[in-house]
Amino acid sequence: MCFPKSGFKTINAPEVFEEGRFEDFKKGGYYPVNNGEVFGSKYQVVGKLGFGVTSTVWLARDLKEHQYVSLKIYKLQEADWEEFEVYKRLNQGNSSHPGHGHVRKALGMLTIPRVGGDHYCFVQRPTWESFGDLLHRNPSHRFTEELLKAGLMQVFLALGYFHAECQLVHTGGGEKDTSILDMFAKAEIDNPSPRKFINDAPVYASRQLGLLKRFRDVVLGDFSSAVRGNMTRNHDAQPNVYQSPEIWDLFEGKHMFYGNDPDGKGYSTRAHLGEAIGMLGSPPIDLLERGVRSHEFFAENATWKSSVAVPQYTSLERSEEFLEGKNKDMFLVFMRGTLQWRPEDRKTASYWMILG
């Protein structure tokens, strides 16, 4: 593929733009990728898919296998080795498991040499947008009932493989459609992405993939926060407001818990716990006995001792706003199956798959 060297919009110098906002970029920490560049003697960059605090992500064409891949190019001498180990375990799992095809795999890893230090790069099959991106495209910022059902069934398959076959826990979807990737490449050639130059290093605008004609395969991805499931953990598994079922956010268009402390300083554990107690009731004593911080919030008899009041008159029934009748009852049964204080009491993905 030949990519134009001119004809693109140049972003004004003062404008904050993509990864150019990060100090590490200004220090030369990001690899200055250009469209048309070839890595590993086979992967030609087609266009930019996104960026983050540790990497940029690009659509590329495998010139030998004649297929598209995505390249996650890490900052200078930085790579998430734990994530790579997770992918190794996923690749070694039981390929006959029905969830095997719904978990994103790594095709490989390569090193991009550069004066001053090398950059590491994950090679993967490209996927369409995440559920979060899809929400932003939807004017209502929530999933329809049909979309939620279709997506969840495939997520359960993926989680069943992830948990049972690989003994891993996902704590952080896509769709395979080559025509969308072809359109992406053509758009990048016909209408090159805007870009900005900082100390001669290019910063490309990320380009959205086209809309799908229909919703098909969902894959579980982004394993940067995944951990081994056969080891005891005591860290925060997710961002503060997502320490509750994200399924609720997808369908209701709001968080179940916010954790805003009445002291006005933002999120706090005590406010989050108070909301959870208001919704679920008090946690069982045996669970509190396991917690290393239980004494901060509960007395010895398991009563709440924090100065933050537990919200009154809250319930799942009152909080759910979009369903009625049998469908609402079924959804709340599902939510209660996941909203259990004890981890061992929570219904598994396999349980919901069997239930259908």
Short mmCIF file of C-alpha atoms in Angstrom, two decimals:
data_model
loop_
_atom_site.label_atom_id
_atom_site.label_comp_id
_atom_site.label_asym_id
_atom_site.label_seq_id
_atom_site.Cartn_x
_atom_site.Cartn_y
_atom_site.Cartn_z
CA MET A 1 0.00 0.00 0.00
CA CYS A 2 1.17 3.52 -0.77
CA PHE A 3 0.17 6.27 1.67
CA PRO A 4 0.15 9.98 0.76
CA LYS A 5 2.93 12.16 2.14
CA SER A 6 0.81 15.30 1.90
CA GLY A 7 -2.80 16.42 1.75
CA PHE A 8 -3.51 15.86 5.45
CA LYS A 9 -4.58 18.46 7.99
CA THR A 10 -1.83 19.63 10.34
CA ILE A 11 -3.00 20.33 13.90
CA ASN A 12 -2.00 23.69 15.40
CA ALA A 13 0.88 23.61 17.86
CA PRO A 14 -0.99 24.76 21.04
CA GLU A 15 -3.77 22.17 20.71
CA VAL A 16 -3.54 19.19 23.10
CA PHE A 17 -3.74 16.12 20.91
CA GLU A 18 -3.91 12.36 21.62
CA GLU A 19 -0.75 10.89 23.23
CA GLY A 20 1.01 14.23 22.64
CA ARG A 21 -0.54 15.37 25.92
CA PHE A 22 1.62 12.98 27.95
CA GLU A 23 4.98 13.98 29.41
CA ASP A 24 6.48 10.68 28.26
CA PHE A 25 5.72 11.63 24.66
CA LYS A 26 7.46 14.96 25.07
CA LYS A 27 10.47 13.07 26.44
CA GLY A 28 10.56 10.81 23.40
CA GLY A 29 9.03 7.80 25.12
CA TYR A 30 6.57 6.91 22.34
CA TYR A 31 7.70 5.37 19.08
CA PRO A 32 7.06 7.84 16.20
CA VAL A 33 4.96 5.55 13.99
CA ASN A 34 4.13 6.60 10.43
CA ASN A 35 1.52 5.16 8.08
CA GLY A 36 3.17 2.86 5.57
CA GLU A 37 6.00 1.92 7.92
CA VAL A 38 6.85 -1.80 8.01
CA PHE A 39 7.78 -3.64 11.23
CA GLY A 40 9.27 -7.10 11.54
CA SER A 41 9.74 -7.18 7.75
CA LYS A 42 6.03 -8.01 7.30
CA TYR A 43 3.60 -5.70 9.15
CA GLN A 44 2.77 -2.51 7.22
CA VAL A 45 1.03 0.18 9.27
CA VAL A 46 -2.33 1.22 7.80
CA GLY A 47 -3.67 3.68 10.38
CA LYS A 48 -4.03 4.50 14.04
CA LEU A 49 -6.76 2.85 16.12
CA GLY A 50 -6.08 4.43 19.51
CA PHE A 51 -3.64 5.43 22.24
CA GLY A 52 -3.10 5.17 25.98
CA VAL A 53 -0.65 5.99 28.74
CA THR A 54 1.55 2.99 27.92
CA SER A 55 1.15 2.44 24.17
CA THR A 56 -0.40 3.29 20.83
CA VAL A 57 -2.47 0.83 18.77
CA TRP A 58 -2.38 0.57 14.98
CA LEU A 59 -4.08 -1.39 12.23
CA ALA A 60 -1.50 -3.10 10.02
CA ARG A 61 -1.43 -5.42 7.04
CA ASP A 62 0.50 -8.68 7.24
CA LEU A 63 2.27 -8.61 3.87
CA LYS A 64 3.10 -12.32 3.99
CA GLU A 65 -0.18 -13.79 5.26
CA HIS A 66 -2.31 -11.15 3.47
CA GLN A 67 -4.44 -10.40 6.52
CA TYR A 68 -4.97 -7.51 8.92
CA VAL A 69 -3.46 -7.40 12.40
CA SER A 70 -3.35 -4.86 15.19
CA LEU A 71 -0.06 -3.67 16.65
CA LYS A 72 0.13 -2.48 20.24
CA ILE A 73 3.41 -0.55 20.39
CA TYR A 74 4.61 0.14 23.91
CA LYS A 75 6.56 3.11 25.15
CA LEU A 76 10.34 3.04 25.33
CA GLN A 77 11.59 -0.14 27.02
CA GLU A 78 8.18 -0.78 28.55
CA ALA A 79 5.98 -3.82 28.11
CA ASP A 80 3.33 -5.56 30.16
CA TRP A 81 5.04 -8.93 30.62
CA GLU A 82 2.26 -10.18 32.90
CA GLU A 83 -0.25 -9.53 30.13
CA PHE A 84 1.96 -11.43 27.69
CA GLU A 85 2.09 -14.38 30.12
CA VAL A 86 -1.72 -14.29 30.26
CA TYR A 87 -1.85 -14.54 26.47
CA LYS A 88 0.56 -17.47 26.54
CA ARG A 89 -1.80 -19.32 28.90
CA LEU A 90 -4.77 -18.48 26.70
CA ASN A 91 -3.01 -19.85 23.62
CA GLN A 92 -2.29 -23.10 25.48
CA GLY A 93 -5.90 -23.63 26.63
CA ASN A 94 -8.37 -26.21 25.37
CA SER A 95 -9.19 -25.19 21.78
CA SER A 96 -12.32 -27.38 21.78
CA HIS A 97 -13.93 -25.33 24.56
CA PRO A 98 -16.91 -23.35 23.14
CA GLY A 99 -15.49 -20.15 24.60
CA HIS A 100 -12.05 -20.54 22.99
CA GLY A 101 -12.99 -18.46 19.95
CA HIS A 102 -14.43 -15.69 22.12
CA VAL A 103 -11.14 -14.85 23.84
CA ARG A 104 -8.63 -12.66 22.04
CA LYS A 105 -5.23 -14.28 21.49
CA ALA A 106 -1.76 -12.89 20.86
CA LEU A 107 -0.23 -13.77 17.50
CA GLY A 108 3.22 -12.84 18.71
CA MET A 109 5.52 -10.18 20.07
CA LEU A 110 8.28 -8.32 18.30
CA THR A 111 10.97 -5.81 19.17
CA ILE A 112 11.21 -2.51 17.30
CA PRO A 113 14.81 -1.26 17.45
CA ARG A 114 15.39 2.44 17.99
CA VAL A 115 18.33 4.62 18.91
CA GLY A 116 18.10 5.20 22.66
CA GLY A 117 16.15 2.04 23.42
CA ASP A 118 13.89 -0.59 21.92
CA HIS A 119 10.09 -0.73 21.84
CA TYR A 120 8.05 -3.91 22.33
CA CYS A 121 4.99 -4.66 20.23
CA PHE A 122 2.07 -7.07 20.66
CA VAL A 123 0.67 -8.51 17.44
CA GLN A 124 -3.02 -9.51 17.58
CA ARG A 125 -6.00 -10.03 15.36
CA PRO A 126 -7.91 -6.76 15.06
CA THR A 127 -11.29 -6.40 16.71
CA TRP A 128 -14.08 -3.92 16.35
CA GLU A 129 -14.93 -1.48 19.15
CA SER A 130 -15.25 -2.24 22.84
CA PHE A 131 -18.63 -2.21 24.58
CA GLY A 132 -17.62 1.18 26.01
CA ASP A 133 -16.97 2.61 22.54
CA LEU A 134 -20.28 1.22 21.33
CA LEU A 135 -22.06 2.98 24.21
CA HIS A 136 -20.56 6.31 23.16
CA ARG A 137 -21.82 5.81 19.60
CA ASN A 138 -25.34 5.18 20.88
CA PRO A 139 -27.25 8.43 21.56
CA SER A 140 -28.94 6.85 24.61
CA HIS A 141 -25.55 5.69 25.99
CA ARG A 142 -27.01 2.34 26.97
CA PHE A 143 -27.54 -1.09 25.41
CA THR A 144 -30.93 -2.23 24.23
CA GLU A 145 -32.34 -5.41 25.77
CA GLU A 146 -31.60 -7.35 22.56
CA LEU A 147 -28.01 -6.12 22.33
CA LEU A 148 -27.35 -6.92 25.98
CA LYS A 149 -28.65 -10.48 25.60
CA ALA A 150 -26.64 -11.12 22.43
CA GLY A 151 -23.46 -9.77 23.93
CA LEU A 152 -23.75 -11.45 27.33
CA MET A 153 -24.20 -14.96 25.99
CA GLN A 154 -20.88 -14.68 24.17
CA VAL A 155 -19.15 -13.03 27.12
CA PHE A 156 -20.27 -15.95 29.31
CA LEU A 157 -18.67 -18.38 26.85
CA ALA A 158 -15.44 -16.40 26.97
CA LEU A 159 -15.43 -16.18 30.77
CA GLY A 160 -16.11 -19.90 31.04
CA TYR A 161 -12.97 -20.60 29.00
CA PHE A 162 -10.98 -17.91 30.81
CA HIS A 163 -11.84 -19.13 34.30
CA ALA A 164 -12.17 -22.89 33.93
CA GLU A 165 -9.57 -23.70 31.27
CA CYS A 166 -6.89 -21.14 32.10
CA GLN A 167 -7.48 -20.43 35.83
CA LEU A 168 -7.44 -16.69 35.18
CA VAL A 169 -9.65 -13.82 36.35
CA HIS A 170 -10.50 -10.95 34.00
CA THR A 171 -10.61 -7.63 35.89
CA GLY A 172 -10.55 -4.89 32.97
CA GLY A 173 -15.56 -7.18 22.29
CA GLY A 174 -15.12 -7.01 19.15
CA GLU A 175 -16.29 -8.28 15.82
CA LYS A 176 -14.32 -9.70 12.92
CA ASP A 177 -15.27 -8.11 9.61
CA THR A 178 -12.64 -7.73 6.88
CA SER A 179 -14.77 -5.35 4.80
CA ILE A 180 -14.70 -2.78 7.61
CA LEU A 181 -10.90 -3.05 7.74
CA ASP A 182 -10.64 -2.61 3.97
CA MET A 183 -12.80 0.52 4.25
CA PHE A 184 -10.56 1.80 7.04
CA ALA A 185 -7.46 1.37 4.85
CA LYS A 186 -9.11 3.02 1.83
CA ALA A 187 -10.26 5.97 3.95
CA GLU A 188 -6.73 6.47 5.27
CA ILE A 189 -5.35 6.60 1.72
CA ASP A 190 -8.14 8.77 0.25
CA ASN A 191 -8.50 11.08 3.25
CA PRO A 192 -5.35 10.93 5.41
CA SER A 193 -5.80 11.39 9.15
CA PRO A 194 -4.96 14.78 10.66
CA ARG A 195 -1.70 14.86 12.56
CA LYS A 196 0.51 17.06 14.65
CA PHE A 197 4.29 17.23 14.87
CA ILE A 198 6.00 17.64 18.23
CA ASN A 199 9.79 17.91 18.01
CA ASP A 200 9.44 16.38 14.51
CA ALA A 201 7.64 13.31 15.92
CA PRO A 202 4.20 12.69 14.36
CA VAL A 203 1.02 12.33 16.41
CA TYR A 204 -1.77 10.87 14.27
CA ALA A 205 -5.48 11.24 14.93
CA SER A 206 -7.12 7.91 15.75
CA ARG A 207 -9.65 6.79 13.15
CA GLN A 208 -12.91 5.04 14.04
CA LEU A 209 -13.79 1.78 12.36
CA GLY A 210 -17.04 1.77 10.37
CA LEU A 211 -20.36 0.65 11.78
CA LEU A 212 -21.30 -3.01 11.54
CA LYS A 213 -24.32 -4.19 9.58
CA ARG A 214 -25.09 -6.68 12.33
CA PHE A 215 -23.75 -7.72 15.71
CA ARG A 216 -21.80 -10.98 15.56
CA ASP A 217 -18.78 -12.37 17.42
CA VAL A 218 -17.81 -10.87 20.77
CA VAL A 219 -14.31 -11.50 22.09
CA LEU A 220 -12.94 -10.89 25.57
CA GLY A 221 -9.78 -8.81 25.45
CA ASP A 222 -7.51 -6.36 27.31
CA PHE A 223 -5.88 -8.60 29.88
CA SER A 224 -3.52 -6.00 31.35
CA SER A 225 -5.24 -6.38 34.74
CA ALA A 226 -5.89 -10.14 34.60
CA VAL A 227 -4.58 -12.23 37.51
CA ARG A 228 -4.16 -15.90 38.33
CA GLY A 229 -7.42 -17.22 39.78
CA ASN A 230 -5.80 -19.89 41.96
CA MET A 231 -4.06 -17.32 44.17
CA THR A 232 -5.50 -15.19 46.99
CA ARG A 233 -5.66 -11.50 46.09
CA ASN A 234 -6.24 -8.42 48.23
CA HIS A 235 -5.93 -5.55 45.77
CA ASP A 236 -8.55 -3.36 44.08
CA ALA A 237 -9.44 -5.34 40.98
CA GLN A 238 -11.00 -2.49 39.01
CA PRO A 239 -11.41 1.31 38.94
CA ASN A 240 -13.45 2.53 41.90
CA VAL A 241 -16.90 2.92 40.34
CA TYR A 242 -16.57 -0.37 38.41
CA GLN A 243 -16.19 -2.50 41.53
CA SER A 244 -19.73 -3.71 40.86
CA PRO A 245 -21.25 -5.46 37.81
CA GLU A 246 -20.48 -3.42 34.70
CA ILE A 247 -23.46 -5.12 33.07
CA TRP A 248 -25.61 -2.73 35.08
CA ASP A 249 -23.84 0.25 33.50
CA LEU A 250 -24.30 -1.15 29.99
CA PHE A 251 -28.06 -1.52 30.32
CA GLU A 252 -29.09 1.14 32.83
CA GLY A 253 -26.77 3.86 31.54
CA LYS A 254 -25.58 4.69 35.06
CA HIS A 255 -23.41 3.25 37.81
CA MET A 256 -24.97 1.18 40.56
CA PHE A 257 -22.61 2.71 43.13
CA TYR A 258 -20.77 6.03 42.98
CA GLY A 259 -18.94 6.18 46.31
CA ASN A 260 -19.02 9.97 46.57
CA ASP A 261 -17.98 10.84 50.10
CA PRO A 262 -20.10 13.48 51.89
CA ASP A 263 -16.87 15.29 52.81
CA GLY A 264 -16.82 16.57 49.23
CA LYS A 265 -13.41 15.09 48.40
CA GLY A 266 -14.69 12.57 45.87
CA TYR A 267 -14.61 8.79 46.01
CA SER A 268 -14.08 6.89 49.27
CA THR A 269 -14.28 3.24 50.26
CA ARG A 270 -16.59 4.03 53.18
CA ALA A 271 -19.14 5.78 50.94
CA HIS A 272 -19.00 2.92 48.42
CA LEU A 273 -19.48 0.32 51.15
CA GLY A 274 -22.39 2.29 52.60
CA GLU A 275 -24.16 2.29 49.23
CA ALA A 276 -23.55 -1.46 48.83
CA ILE A 277 -25.03 -2.15 52.27
CA GLY A 278 -28.07 -0.04 51.40
CA MET A 279 -28.60 -2.11 48.26
CA LEU A 280 -27.58 -5.60 49.46
CA GLY A 281 -27.89 -5.58 53.22
CA SER A 282 -25.05 -6.12 55.68
CA PRO A 283 -22.18 -8.44 54.72
CA PRO A 284 -22.00 -11.79 56.55
CA ILE A 285 -19.78 -11.99 59.63
CA ASP A 286 -17.58 -14.74 58.20
CA LEU A 287 -16.73 -12.52 55.23
CA LEU A 288 -15.83 -9.62 57.50
CA GLU A 289 -13.55 -11.93 59.46
CA ARG A 290 -11.57 -12.52 56.26
CA GLY A 291 -11.16 -8.83 55.41
CA VAL A 292 -7.95 -7.05 56.35
CA ARG A 293 -9.74 -3.66 56.53
CA SER A 294 -13.07 -4.75 58.03
CA HIS A 295 -12.20 -3.20 61.40
CA GLU A 296 -12.10 0.25 59.77
CA PHE A 297 -15.80 0.14 58.92
CA PHE A 298 -17.45 -2.49 61.12
CA ALA A 299 -17.64 -3.14 64.86
CA GLU A 300 -16.87 -6.59 66.28
CA ASN A 301 -20.55 -7.53 66.09
CA ALA A 302 -20.52 -6.68 62.36
CA THR A 303 -22.54 -3.46 62.72
CA TRP A 304 -21.65 -0.49 60.54
CA LYS A 305 -19.61 2.04 62.52
CA SER A 306 -18.61 4.57 59.86
CA SER A 307 -19.85 8.15 60.14
CA VAL A 308 -21.18 7.88 56.56
CA ALA A 309 -24.86 7.00 56.70
CA VAL A 310 -26.16 3.94 54.86
CA PRO A 311 -28.66 5.10 52.18
CA GLN A 312 -32.26 4.22 53.01
CA TYR A 313 -35.06 3.01 50.74
CA THR A 314 -32.75 1.77 47.99
CA SER A 315 -33.26 -1.50 46.16
CA LEU A 316 -32.57 -3.17 42.83
CA GLU A 317 -36.28 -2.93 41.99
CA ARG A 318 -36.31 0.85 42.46
CA SER A 319 -32.98 1.36 40.69
CA GLU A 320 -33.90 -0.61 37.54
CA GLU A 321 -35.75 1.78 35.23
CA PHE A 322 -36.28 0.17 31.82
CA LEU A 323 -37.92 -3.23 32.23
CA GLU A 324 -41.33 -4.47 33.34
CA GLY A 325 -42.98 -7.74 34.27
CA LYS A 326 -41.22 -11.05 33.63
CA ASN A 327 -38.22 -9.50 31.88
CA LYS A 328 -37.55 -7.25 34.85
CA ASP A 329 -37.88 -10.18 37.27
CA MET A 330 -35.43 -12.26 35.22
CA PHE A 331 -32.91 -9.42 34.98
CA LEU A 332 -33.02 -8.83 38.72
CA VAL A 333 -32.56 -12.56 39.40
CA PHE A 334 -29.45 -12.37 37.23
CA MET A 335 -28.15 -9.28 39.02
CA ARG A 336 -28.74 -10.82 42.45
CA GLY A 337 -26.81 -13.87 41.31
CA THR A 338 -23.76 -11.68 40.72
CA LEU A 339 -24.29 -9.24 43.60
CA GLN A 340 -23.26 -11.52 46.43
CA TRP A 341 -20.93 -10.47 49.22
CA ARG A 342 -19.12 -13.80 49.33
CA PRO A 343 -17.21 -14.53 46.09
CA GLU A 344 -18.07 -18.22 46.39
CA ASP A 345 -21.80 -17.38 46.42
CA ARG A 346 -21.71 -15.58 43.08
CA LYS A 347 -23.14 -17.45 40.10
CA THR A 348 -20.51 -18.34 37.52
CA ALA A 349 -20.55 -17.74 33.77
CA SER A 350 -20.95 -21.51 33.29
CA TYR A 351 -24.02 -21.49 35.55
CA TRP A 352 -25.73 -18.83 33.42
CA MET A 353 -24.81 -20.66 30.22
CA ILE A 354 -26.43 -23.86 31.47
CA LEU A 355 -29.49 -21.90 32.56
CA GLY A 356 -29.67 -20.42 29.06
#
